[in-house]
mmCIF file of C-alpha atoms in Angstrom:
data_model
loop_
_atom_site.group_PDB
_atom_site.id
_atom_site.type_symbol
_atom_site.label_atom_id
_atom_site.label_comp_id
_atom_site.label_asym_id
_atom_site.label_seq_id
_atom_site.Cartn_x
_atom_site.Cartn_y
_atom_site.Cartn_z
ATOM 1 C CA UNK A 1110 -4.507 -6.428 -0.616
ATOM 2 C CA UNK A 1111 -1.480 -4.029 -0.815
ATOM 3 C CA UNK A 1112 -3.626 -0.945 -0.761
ATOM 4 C CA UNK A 1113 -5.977 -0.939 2.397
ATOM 5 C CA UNK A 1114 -8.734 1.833 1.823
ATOM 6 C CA UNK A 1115 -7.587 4.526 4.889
ATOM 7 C CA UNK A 1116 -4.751 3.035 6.728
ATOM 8 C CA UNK A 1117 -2.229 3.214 3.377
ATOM 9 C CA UNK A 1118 -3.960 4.416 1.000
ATOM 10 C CA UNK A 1119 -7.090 5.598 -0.638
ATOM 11 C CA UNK A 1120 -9.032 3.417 -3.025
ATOM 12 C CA UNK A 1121 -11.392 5.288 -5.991
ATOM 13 C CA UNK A 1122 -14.004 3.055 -8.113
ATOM 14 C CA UNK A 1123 -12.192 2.169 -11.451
ATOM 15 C CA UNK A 1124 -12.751 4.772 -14.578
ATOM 16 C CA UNK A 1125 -14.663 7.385 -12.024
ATOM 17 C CA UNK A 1126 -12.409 10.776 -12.491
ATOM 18 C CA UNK A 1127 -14.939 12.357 -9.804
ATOM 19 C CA UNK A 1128 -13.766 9.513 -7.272
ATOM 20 C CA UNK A 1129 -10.309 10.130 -7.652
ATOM 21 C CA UNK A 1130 -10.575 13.964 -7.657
ATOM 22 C CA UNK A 1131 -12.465 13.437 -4.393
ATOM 23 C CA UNK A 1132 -10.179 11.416 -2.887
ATOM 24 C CA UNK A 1133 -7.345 13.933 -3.333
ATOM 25 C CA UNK A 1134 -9.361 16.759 -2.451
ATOM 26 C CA UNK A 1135 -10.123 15.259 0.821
ATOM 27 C CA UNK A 1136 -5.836 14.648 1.245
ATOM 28 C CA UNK A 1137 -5.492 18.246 0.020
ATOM 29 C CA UNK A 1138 -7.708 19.263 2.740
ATOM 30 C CA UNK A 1139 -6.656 16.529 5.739
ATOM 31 C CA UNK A 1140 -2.854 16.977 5.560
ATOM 32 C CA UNK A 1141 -2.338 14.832 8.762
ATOM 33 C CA UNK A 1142 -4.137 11.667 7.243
ATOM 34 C CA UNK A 1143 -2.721 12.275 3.882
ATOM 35 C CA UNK A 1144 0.659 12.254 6.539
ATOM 36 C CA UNK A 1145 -0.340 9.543 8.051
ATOM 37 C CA UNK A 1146 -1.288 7.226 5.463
ATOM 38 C CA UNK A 1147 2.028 8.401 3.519
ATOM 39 C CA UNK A 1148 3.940 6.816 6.764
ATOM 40 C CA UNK A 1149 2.193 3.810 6.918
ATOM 41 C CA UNK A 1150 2.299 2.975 3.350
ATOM 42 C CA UNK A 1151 6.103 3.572 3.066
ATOM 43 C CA UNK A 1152 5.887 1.282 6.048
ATOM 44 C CA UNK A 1153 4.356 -1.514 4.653
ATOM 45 C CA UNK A 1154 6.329 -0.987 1.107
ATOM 46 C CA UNK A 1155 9.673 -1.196 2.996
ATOM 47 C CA UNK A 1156 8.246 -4.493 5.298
ATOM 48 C CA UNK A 1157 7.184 -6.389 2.537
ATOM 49 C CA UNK A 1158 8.862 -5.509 -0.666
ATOM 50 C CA UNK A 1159 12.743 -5.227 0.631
ATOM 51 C CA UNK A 1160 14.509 -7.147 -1.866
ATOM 52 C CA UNK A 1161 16.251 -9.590 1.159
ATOM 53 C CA UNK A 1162 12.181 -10.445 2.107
ATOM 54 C CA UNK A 1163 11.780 -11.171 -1.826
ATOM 55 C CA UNK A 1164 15.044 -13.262 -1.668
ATOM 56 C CA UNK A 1165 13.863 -15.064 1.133
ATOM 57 C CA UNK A 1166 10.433 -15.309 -0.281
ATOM 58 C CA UNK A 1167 11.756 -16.943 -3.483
ATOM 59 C CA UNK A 1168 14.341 -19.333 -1.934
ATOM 60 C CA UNK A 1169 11.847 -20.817 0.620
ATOM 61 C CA UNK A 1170 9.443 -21.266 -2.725
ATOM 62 C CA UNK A 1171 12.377 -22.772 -4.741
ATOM 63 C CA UNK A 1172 13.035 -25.282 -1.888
ATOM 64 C CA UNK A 1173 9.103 -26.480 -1.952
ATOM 65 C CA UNK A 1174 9.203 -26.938 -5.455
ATOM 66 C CA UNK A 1175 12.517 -29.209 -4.997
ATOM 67 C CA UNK A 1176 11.501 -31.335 -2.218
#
């Protein structure tokens, strides 16, 4: 999963507006997790999403498919 519930981010059940408003009440309230999980999920954005990971992602995939 991209999104782990607490360590980078916050999940809310799909369609429930009460979830969601929860969920950024508690961030509202709890600057140093909403801190936190900011800094880890820029973290794990900028680990695996960098475009040279994605280049090296594709060319090892493109060198399966030709062997």
């Amino acid at each position: 999963y991209i999104v782990k519930n607490g360590k980078n981010g916050l999940l809310f059940k799909k369609g429930d507006a009460d979830d969601l408003k929860r969920k950024i009440i508690f961030l509202m309230n709890n600057p140093e997790i909403a801190r936190k999980i900011s800094r880890a999920a820029k973290k794990y954005i900028c680990k695996n999403f960098h475009s040279s990971n994605i280049k090296n992602k594709a060319k090892n995939v493109v060198e399966k498919l030709v062997k």
